[in-house]
Amino acid sequence: MVDGATFVTGENHLVTVVLDSERQEQAKGLLVAYGGDVDA
């Protein structure tokens, strides 16, 4: 299992954020807030 979150923005930019496990869930929430589709 990879620690990180991948999402595509409304502008179709693929962004990968590598995080430690403690911050992973928090980051997913932020990505959703930015309107991205989370695939992690």
C-alpha atoms as a printed R data frame, in Angstrom:
   type eleno elety resid chain resno       x      y       z
1  ATOM     1    CA   MET     A     1   0.000  0.000   0.000
2  ATOM     2    CA   VAL     A     2   1.347  3.378  -1.022
3  ATOM     3    CA   ASP     A     3   1.044  6.336   1.343
4  ATOM     4    CA   GLY     A     4  -0.327  9.129  -0.779
5  ATOM     5    CA   ALA     A     5  -3.327 10.436  -2.640
6  ATOM     6    CA   THR     A     6  -3.875 10.946  -6.340
7  ATOM     7    CA   PHE     A     7  -6.582 13.129  -7.791
8  ATOM     8    CA   VAL     A     8  -7.542 14.970 -10.958
9  ATOM     9    CA   THR     A     9  -8.576 18.612 -10.702
10 ATOM    10    CA   GLY     A    10 -11.351 20.240 -12.694
11 ATOM    11    CA   GLU     A    11  -8.578 21.406 -15.029
12 ATOM    12    CA   ASN     A    12  -7.527 17.785 -15.599
13 ATOM    13    CA   HIS     A    13  -4.145 18.174 -13.945
14 ATOM    14    CA   LEU     A    14  -2.918 14.957 -12.385
15 ATOM    15    CA   VAL     A    15  -1.456 15.658  -8.979
16 ATOM    16    CA   THR     A    16   0.126 13.178  -6.615
17 ATOM    17    CA   VAL     A    17   0.648 14.118  -3.001
18 ATOM    18    CA   VAL     A    18   2.903 11.835  -1.002
19 ATOM    19    CA   LEU     A    19   2.133 11.908   2.688
20 ATOM    20    CA   ASP     A    20   2.762  9.967   5.836
21 ATOM    21    CA   SER     A    21  -0.119  7.790   7.045
22 ATOM    22    CA   GLU     A    22  -1.127 10.249   9.798
23 ATOM    23    CA   ARG     A    23  -1.880 13.001   7.284
24 ATOM    24    CA   GLN     A    24  -3.314 10.831   4.529
25 ATOM    25    CA   GLU     A    25  -6.965 11.096   5.587
26 ATOM    26    CA   GLN     A    26  -6.661 14.841   6.195
27 ATOM    27    CA   ALA     A    27  -5.212 15.308   2.717
28 ATOM    28    CA   LYS     A    28  -8.048 13.320   1.143
29 ATOM    29    CA   GLY     A    29 -10.520 15.701   2.775
30 ATOM    30    CA   LEU     A    30  -8.625 18.687   1.372
31 ATOM    31    CA   LEU     A    31  -8.533 17.183  -2.113
32 ATOM    32    CA   VAL     A    32 -12.289 16.660  -2.020
33 ATOM    33    CA   ALA     A    33 -12.678 20.265  -0.837
34 ATOM    34    CA   TYR     A    34 -10.765 21.367  -3.943
35 ATOM    35    CA   GLY     A    35 -13.271 19.484  -6.085
36 ATOM    36    CA   GLY     A    36 -10.948 16.650  -7.064
37 ATOM    37    CA   ASP     A    37 -11.842 13.012  -7.474
38 ATOM    38    CA   VAL     A    38  -9.836 11.092  -4.895
39 ATOM    39    CA   ASP     A    39  -8.277  7.800  -5.936
40 ATOM    40    CA   ALA     A    40  -6.050  6.635  -3.119
